[in-house]
Amino acid sequence: MKWLIVVLACAALSEGLNRVPLKRFKSMREELREKGIHLPYSDPALKYLPYHTSTFASSGNENVINYADRTASPPQNTYYGAISIGTPPQSFQVLFDTGSSNLWVDSSYCSNQACTYHTQYKPQSSSTYSSTRQTIYLPYGAGSLYAVLGYDTVNVAGITVPSQVFGLSTREPSQPFLYAKFDGILGLAYPSLASGQATPVMDNMMQDNLLDENLFAFYLSRNEEQGSELTFGEVDQNMYQGQINWTPVTSESYWQIGIDGFQVNNKETGWCSQGCQAIVDTGTSTLTCPQKFLGNLMSSIGAQQNQYGEYTVDCSETQNLPTISLTMSGVAFPLPPSAYISEYNQNGYQVCTVAITASNLPMWILGDVFLREYYSVFDRTNNRVGFATAV
């Protein structure tokens, strides 16, 4: 009887969370691959390069974001969830992205196919919308996205945020957005990254005291499992086991943290003996390492590069591949082969790719390959990120 009470109590606590169920979809790159379009590989960390920041009209500093390559080669899945904007509410599927700070959605101001293919926000249908003349410009690898800023009521996870500034798209590139499953992006990084000096959704939640705690947390399902979620204000204790291990944010822009070490089959590589930096990015599907480490890492895994720039392994040998580990704040976080190997069918043949890519920046990116293994908590009050073993 005692155990039944405990289980029911945990279930009740879980039900009270401000939760966004996340749906798992194929990445834009995989959608294009299945249509016979192979995008060239591009550095997933292009968005972090300062020389990719530009000024457009009166919008201030704008950050380049390349989502086709952040959900990049090899093919991986991405996770989207529903929000609503306006009165009465209009619903949209968005990518919740810890690697950017703006909220934008497709809108009726945009007439090209990449916009009309998706659900479009109609400002004229909302009694709470107010417009501005401020324009933002976001360059992408295959084109550019233009948007105008406006204000309206936004609802996320049952939390109502009045007068939230957001971007209404006015022009989008056909690739990759035509094949994207989302209608927009909700950025969860720090406000210093926001284009047009727009206040991010999370910051408005904090300023309006809408959260029990100023944090949010992700659980990303493995394989084809359902049940992924994003919670605001509390952690979901049903989604992890053991304790949450915390590491401090080293730069309040992206969710940037330090790495103390990197191991292959429990053997220290020495690559981060002087310390490395990493960005925890739900908008990137892969694990990304600095370019100078990639050759040795792929050699350790036994991977070979194919004509599309992907590193592949023999699918019959995946169980024999090494476990790799990252150490943060003295705690090792192992990734077994099942975490970093992706298998897909190409022309009737099974192909096993290594879901680890390289960047020319001296920066690791902990994308969904890492975050599927570890429940992640983003704490704005204490400026820290927590990881616990996902269930």
Coordinates of C-alpha atoms in Angstrom, one line a residue:
M1 CA 0.0 0.0 0.0
K2 CA 2.9 2.4 0.9
W3 CA 4.4 1.9 -2.6
L4 CA 1.1 2.5 -4.3
I5 CA 0.8 5.8 -2.4
V6 CA 4.3 6.8 -3.5
V7 CA 3.7 6.0 -7.1
L8 CA 0.4 7.9 -7.2
A9 CA 2.0 10.9 -5.5
C10 CA 4.8 10.9 -8.1
A11 CA 2.2 10.7 -10.9
A12 CA 0.3 13.6 -9.4
L13 CA 3.4 15.7 -9.2
S14 CA 4.2 14.9 -12.8
E15 CA 0.7 15.8 -13.9
G16 CA 1.0 19.3 -12.4
L17 CA 4.1 20.2 -14.4
N18 CA 4.1 22.9 -17.1
R19 CA 4.9 20.5 -19.9
V20 CA 5.3 20.7 -23.7
P21 CA 5.1 17.2 -25.3
L22 CA 7.7 17.0 -28.0
K23 CA 7.2 15.1 -31.3
R24 CA 10.1 13.4 -32.9
F25 CA 10.5 14.0 -36.7
K26 CA 13.2 13.3 -39.3
S27 CA 15.7 16.2 -39.7
M28 CA 15.5 18.5 -42.7
R29 CA 18.7 16.9 -44.0
E30 CA 17.1 13.4 -43.9
E31 CA 13.9 14.7 -45.5
L32 CA 16.0 16.1 -48.4
R33 CA 18.1 12.9 -48.6
E34 CA 15.0 10.8 -49.2
K35 CA 14.1 13.1 -52.1
G36 CA 17.5 12.6 -53.6
I37 CA 18.9 15.9 -52.4
H38 CA 22.2 15.7 -50.6
L39 CA 23.1 19.0 -48.9
P40 CA 26.8 19.7 -48.7
Y41 CA 28.2 19.5 -45.2
S42 CA 28.6 22.8 -43.4
D43 CA 30.1 23.6 -40.1
P44 CA 27.3 23.3 -37.4
A45 CA 29.0 26.0 -35.4
L46 CA 28.8 28.7 -38.1
K47 CA 26.2 30.4 -36.0
Y48 CA 28.7 30.9 -33.2
L49 CA 31.2 32.8 -35.4
P50 CA 31.3 36.6 -34.6
Y51 CA 31.9 37.6 -38.2
H52 CA 28.6 36.1 -39.1
T53 CA 26.9 38.8 -37.1
S54 CA 25.5 41.6 -39.3
T55 CA 23.4 44.7 -39.0
F56 CA 20.2 45.1 -41.1
A57 CA 18.0 48.2 -41.1
S58 CA 17.1 49.2 -37.6
S59 CA 17.2 45.7 -36.1
G60 CA 20.6 45.9 -34.4
N61 CA 22.9 42.9 -34.3
E62 CA 21.6 39.8 -36.0
N63 CA 23.0 36.3 -35.5
V64 CA 23.4 33.8 -38.3
I65 CA 21.8 30.4 -37.6
N66 CA 22.0 27.5 -40.0
Y67 CA 19.4 25.0 -39.0
A68 CA 19.9 22.7 -42.0
D69 CA 23.3 21.9 -40.8
R70 CA 22.5 22.1 -37.1
T71 CA 20.1 19.2 -37.7
A72 CA 22.9 18.1 -39.9
S73 CA 24.7 15.1 -41.5
P74 CA 24.4 12.3 -40.6
P75 CA 20.6 12.0 -40.6
Q76 CA 19.2 12.4 -37.1
N77 CA 15.8 13.2 -35.7
T78 CA 14.6 16.5 -34.3
Y79 CA 12.0 17.4 -31.7
Y80 CA 9.2 19.9 -32.0
G81 CA 6.3 21.0 -29.7
A82 CA 3.2 23.1 -29.8
I83 CA 2.7 26.7 -28.7
S84 CA -0.1 29.2 -29.4
I85 CA 0.0 32.8 -30.3
G86 CA -2.9 35.3 -30.4
T87 CA -6.5 35.8 -29.3
P88 CA -8.2 33.5 -30.2
P89 CA -5.1 31.2 -30.1
Q90 CA -3.4 30.1 -33.3
S91 CA -1.3 26.9 -32.8
F92 CA 2.2 26.2 -34.2
Q93 CA 4.8 23.5 -34.1
V94 CA 8.1 25.0 -33.1
L95 CA 11.7 23.9 -32.5
F96 CA 12.7 24.7 -28.9
D97 CA 16.2 25.8 -29.4
T98 CA 18.8 26.4 -26.6
G99 CA 21.2 27.7 -29.2
S100 CA 19.3 30.9 -30.1
S101 CA 17.1 33.4 -28.4
N102 CA 14.3 34.7 -30.7
L103 CA 10.8 33.4 -31.2
W104 CA 9.6 33.5 -34.9
V105 CA 6.9 31.8 -36.8
D106 CA 5.7 31.5 -40.4
S107 CA 3.2 34.3 -41.1
S108 CA 0.7 35.4 -43.7
Y109 CA 3.1 38.3 -44.6
C110 CA 5.2 35.6 -46.4
S111 CA 3.9 34.3 -49.7
N112 CA 6.7 32.0 -50.9
Q113 CA 6.3 28.2 -50.8
A114 CA 8.4 27.6 -47.7
C115 CA 5.9 29.7 -45.8
T116 CA 2.6 28.7 -47.4
Y117 CA 3.5 25.0 -46.9
H118 CA 3.3 25.5 -43.1
T119 CA 0.8 26.9 -40.7
Q120 CA 1.0 30.7 -40.9
Y121 CA 0.2 33.2 -38.2
K122 CA -2.5 35.7 -39.2
P123 CA -2.1 38.9 -37.3
Q124 CA -5.4 40.3 -38.6
S125 CA -7.1 37.4 -36.8
S126 CA -5.8 38.2 -33.4
S127 CA -7.4 40.9 -31.2
T128 CA -4.3 41.2 -29.0
Y129 CA -1.7 41.7 -31.8
S130 CA 0.3 44.9 -32.1
S131 CA 2.7 45.7 -34.9
T132 CA 6.1 47.3 -35.2
R133 CA 8.2 48.4 -38.2
Q134 CA 11.3 46.7 -36.8
T135 CA 12.7 44.1 -39.2
I136 CA 15.1 41.3 -38.5
Y137 CA 17.2 39.4 -41.0
L138 CA 18.6 35.9 -40.4
P139 CA 21.0 34.5 -43.1
Y140 CA 21.0 30.8 -43.7
G141 CA 23.2 28.4 -45.6
A142 CA 20.8 28.2 -48.6
G143 CA 19.1 31.6 -48.3
S144 CA 17.9 34.2 -45.9
L145 CA 14.9 34.6 -43.6
Y146 CA 13.4 38.0 -43.2
A147 CA 10.8 38.8 -40.5
V148 CA 9.1 41.8 -38.9
L149 CA 8.7 42.0 -35.1
G150 CA 5.3 42.2 -33.5
Y151 CA 3.7 41.6 -30.1
D152 CA 1.0 39.2 -29.0
T153 CA -0.1 36.8 -26.3
V154 CA 1.9 33.6 -26.4
N155 CA 1.0 30.4 -24.5
V156 CA 3.7 27.8 -23.9
A157 CA 3.1 24.7 -21.7
G158 CA 0.0 26.3 -20.3
I159 CA 1.9 29.5 -19.3
T160 CA 0.4 32.6 -20.8
V161 CA 2.9 35.3 -21.7
P162 CA 1.2 38.6 -22.6
S163 CA 2.8 41.1 -25.1
Q164 CA 5.6 38.7 -26.2
V165 CA 7.7 40.1 -29.0
F166 CA 8.2 37.6 -31.9
G167 CA 9.2 37.5 -35.5
L168 CA 6.6 37.2 -38.3
S169 CA 8.4 35.8 -41.3
T170 CA 8.1 37.8 -44.5
R171 CA 10.5 35.8 -46.7
E172 CA 12.1 32.3 -46.3
P173 CA 14.5 30.2 -48.4
S174 CA 12.9 27.1 -50.1
Q175 CA 15.7 24.9 -48.8
P176 CA 15.8 23.8 -46.1
F177 CA 12.5 25.3 -44.8
L178 CA 10.1 23.8 -47.4
Y179 CA 10.9 20.4 -46.0
A180 CA 11.0 21.4 -42.3
K181 CA 8.3 20.0 -40.0
F182 CA 8.2 23.1 -37.8
D183 CA 6.4 26.4 -38.3
G184 CA 8.9 28.4 -36.3
I185 CA 11.6 28.4 -33.7
L186 CA 11.5 29.4 -30.0
G187 CA 14.9 30.3 -28.7
L188 CA 15.8 29.5 -25.1
A189 CA 19.4 31.0 -24.9
Y190 CA 20.3 34.2 -23.1
P191 CA 18.9 37.6 -24.2
S192 CA 22.3 38.8 -25.3
L193 CA 21.9 36.7 -28.4
A194 CA 18.4 38.0 -29.4
S195 CA 18.1 39.7 -32.8
G196 CA 16.5 43.1 -32.6
Q197 CA 17.1 43.2 -28.9
A198 CA 13.9 41.2 -28.5
T199 CA 13.2 39.9 -25.0
P200 CA 13.1 36.0 -25.1
V201 CA 10.1 34.1 -24.0
M202 CA 11.9 32.6 -21.0
D203 CA 13.0 36.1 -19.8
N204 CA 9.4 37.4 -19.9
M205 CA 8.3 34.4 -17.9
M206 CA 10.9 35.2 -15.3
Q207 CA 10.1 38.9 -15.2
D208 CA 6.4 38.2 -14.8
N209 CA 7.1 35.6 -12.0
L210 CA 5.2 32.9 -14.0
L211 CA 7.5 30.1 -12.9
D212 CA 8.0 28.3 -9.6
E213 CA 11.7 28.1 -10.5
N214 CA 13.5 30.0 -13.2
L215 CA 14.6 26.9 -15.1
F216 CA 13.5 24.5 -17.9
A217 CA 14.4 20.9 -18.6
F218 CA 14.4 18.5 -21.6
Y219 CA 13.8 14.8 -21.9
L220 CA 14.5 13.5 -25.5
S221 CA 13.4 10.0 -26.3
R222 CA 15.7 7.4 -27.8
N223 CA 15.2 5.5 -31.0
E224 CA 11.5 5.8 -32.1
E225 CA 10.1 6.1 -28.6
Q226 CA 7.5 8.7 -27.8
G227 CA 7.3 10.7 -24.6
S228 CA 9.8 13.5 -25.2
E229 CA 9.1 16.6 -23.3
L230 CA 10.1 20.1 -22.3
T231 CA 9.1 21.4 -18.8
F232 CA 9.1 24.9 -17.5
G233 CA 9.6 25.9 -13.8
E234 CA 10.2 22.4 -12.5
V235 CA 12.1 19.2 -13.3
D236 CA 10.2 16.0 -14.0
Q237 CA 11.6 13.4 -11.6
N238 CA 10.0 10.6 -13.6
M239 CA 12.4 11.3 -16.5
Y240 CA 15.8 10.6 -14.9
Q241 CA 17.5 8.4 -12.4
G242 CA 20.1 9.2 -9.8
Q243 CA 21.1 12.7 -9.0
I244 CA 21.4 15.8 -11.2
N245 CA 25.1 16.8 -11.7
W246 CA 25.5 20.5 -12.1
T247 CA 28.2 22.5 -14.1
P248 CA 28.4 26.3 -14.3
V249 CA 27.7 28.4 -17.3
T250 CA 30.9 30.0 -18.5
S251 CA 29.4 32.6 -20.8
E252 CA 25.8 34.0 -20.5
S253 CA 25.1 33.9 -24.2
Y254 CA 24.6 30.4 -25.4
W255 CA 24.4 27.7 -22.7
Q256 CA 28.2 27.4 -22.7
I257 CA 29.9 25.1 -20.2
G258 CA 33.4 23.7 -19.6
I259 CA 34.7 20.1 -20.3
D260 CA 37.4 18.7 -18.1
G261 CA 38.3 15.6 -20.1
F262 CA 37.4 13.3 -23.0
Q263 CA 37.9 9.5 -22.8
V264 CA 37.7 6.6 -25.3
N265 CA 37.0 3.3 -23.6
N266 CA 37.9 4.9 -20.2
K267 CA 41.3 6.0 -21.5
E268 CA 41.9 9.7 -21.2
T269 CA 42.8 11.4 -24.6
G270 CA 44.3 14.5 -23.1
W271 CA 42.4 16.6 -25.6
C272 CA 40.8 18.7 -22.8
S273 CA 43.5 18.5 -20.2
Q274 CA 43.7 22.3 -20.3
G275 CA 40.0 22.6 -20.4
C276 CA 37.6 22.8 -23.4
Q277 CA 34.4 24.7 -23.9
A278 CA 31.0 23.3 -25.1
I279 CA 27.6 24.7 -26.0
V280 CA 24.6 22.7 -25.0
D281 CA 22.3 23.0 -28.0
T282 CA 18.9 21.3 -28.5
G283 CA 18.9 22.7 -32.0
T284 CA 21.8 20.6 -33.1
S285 CA 21.2 16.9 -33.7
T286 CA 24.8 15.7 -33.6
L287 CA 27.7 15.7 -31.2
T288 CA 30.3 18.2 -32.6
C289 CA 34.0 18.3 -31.7
P290 CA 36.8 20.7 -32.7
Q291 CA 38.2 19.8 -36.1
K292 CA 41.6 19.0 -34.8
F293 CA 40.2 16.1 -32.8
L294 CA 38.0 14.5 -35.5
G295 CA 40.7 12.4 -37.2
N296 CA 41.9 10.7 -34.1
L297 CA 38.3 10.2 -32.8
M298 CA 37.2 8.6 -36.1
S299 CA 40.3 6.5 -36.1
S300 CA 39.5 5.3 -32.6
I301 CA 36.0 4.4 -33.7
G302 CA 37.2 2.8 -36.9
A303 CA 35.1 5.0 -39.2
Q304 CA 35.7 5.8 -42.9
Q305 CA 34.5 8.9 -44.7
N306 CA 32.1 8.4 -47.7
Q307 CA 31.4 10.6 -50.7
Y308 CA 28.9 12.8 -48.8
G309 CA 31.4 13.6 -46.1
E310 CA 29.8 11.3 -43.6
Y311 CA 31.8 8.9 -41.4
T312 CA 30.5 5.3 -41.6
V313 CA 31.1 2.0 -39.9
D314 CA 30.3 -1.6 -40.6
C315 CA 26.7 -2.1 -39.3
S316 CA 27.6 -5.6 -38.1
E317 CA 30.4 -4.2 -35.8
T318 CA 28.5 -1.5 -34.0
Q319 CA 28.3 -3.4 -30.8
N320 CA 32.0 -3.7 -30.7
L321 CA 32.7 0.1 -31.0
P322 CA 34.2 2.0 -28.0
T323 CA 32.3 4.0 -25.4
I324 CA 33.3 7.7 -25.4
S325 CA 32.9 9.9 -22.4
L326 CA 33.0 13.6 -21.6
T327 CA 33.9 14.8 -18.1
M328 CA 32.3 17.9 -16.7
S329 CA 32.8 19.3 -13.2
G330 CA 34.5 16.0 -12.3
V331 CA 31.7 13.7 -13.5
A332 CA 32.1 11.4 -16.5
F333 CA 29.1 11.2 -18.9
P334 CA 29.6 8.1 -21.1
L335 CA 28.1 7.7 -24.6
P336 CA 27.8 4.1 -25.8
P337 CA 27.9 3.2 -29.5
S338 CA 24.1 3.1 -29.6
A339 CA 24.1 6.8 -28.8
Y340 CA 26.4 8.0 -31.5
I341 CA 25.7 5.6 -34.4
S342 CA 22.8 6.3 -36.7
E343 CA 21.4 3.6 -39.0
Y344 CA 19.3 4.3 -42.1
N345 CA 18.4 2.6 -45.4
Q346 CA 19.8 3.9 -48.7
N347 CA 18.9 2.2 -51.9
G348 CA 18.1 -1.0 -50.1
Y349 CA 21.3 -1.0 -48.1
Q350 CA 21.7 -0.3 -44.4
V351 CA 24.2 2.5 -43.7
C352 CA 25.6 3.2 -40.3
T353 CA 26.9 6.7 -39.8
V354 CA 28.7 8.3 -36.9
A355 CA 26.6 11.1 -35.5
I356 CA 29.7 13.1 -34.6
T357 CA 30.7 16.1 -36.8
A358 CA 33.5 18.6 -36.7
S359 CA 33.7 22.4 -36.2
N360 CA 36.5 24.8 -37.1
L361 CA 35.9 26.5 -33.8
P362 CA 37.7 25.2 -30.7
M363 CA 34.3 24.3 -29.3
W364 CA 32.3 21.2 -28.6
I365 CA 28.5 21.2 -29.3
L366 CA 26.4 18.9 -27.1
G367 CA 23.4 18.2 -29.3
D368 CA 20.7 15.6 -29.3
V369 CA 23.2 12.7 -29.5
F370 CA 24.3 13.6 -26.0
L371 CA 20.9 14.9 -24.7
R372 CA 19.0 11.7 -25.5
E373 CA 21.2 10.0 -23.0
Y374 CA 21.0 12.7 -20.3
Y375 CA 18.1 14.6 -18.9
S376 CA 19.1 18.2 -19.1
V377 CA 18.2 21.1 -16.8
F378 CA 18.9 24.8 -17.7
D379 CA 18.9 26.9 -14.5
R380 CA 18.8 30.7 -15.1
T381 CA 18.8 31.7 -11.5
N382 CA 22.1 30.0 -10.8
N383 CA 23.4 30.1 -14.3
R384 CA 24.2 26.4 -14.5
V385 CA 23.3 23.3 -16.5
G386 CA 22.4 20.0 -14.9
F387 CA 22.6 16.5 -16.4
A388 CA 21.2 13.2 -15.0
T389 CA 20.9 9.8 -16.6
A390 CA 17.7 9.7 -18.7
V391 CA 15.3 6.8 -18.1

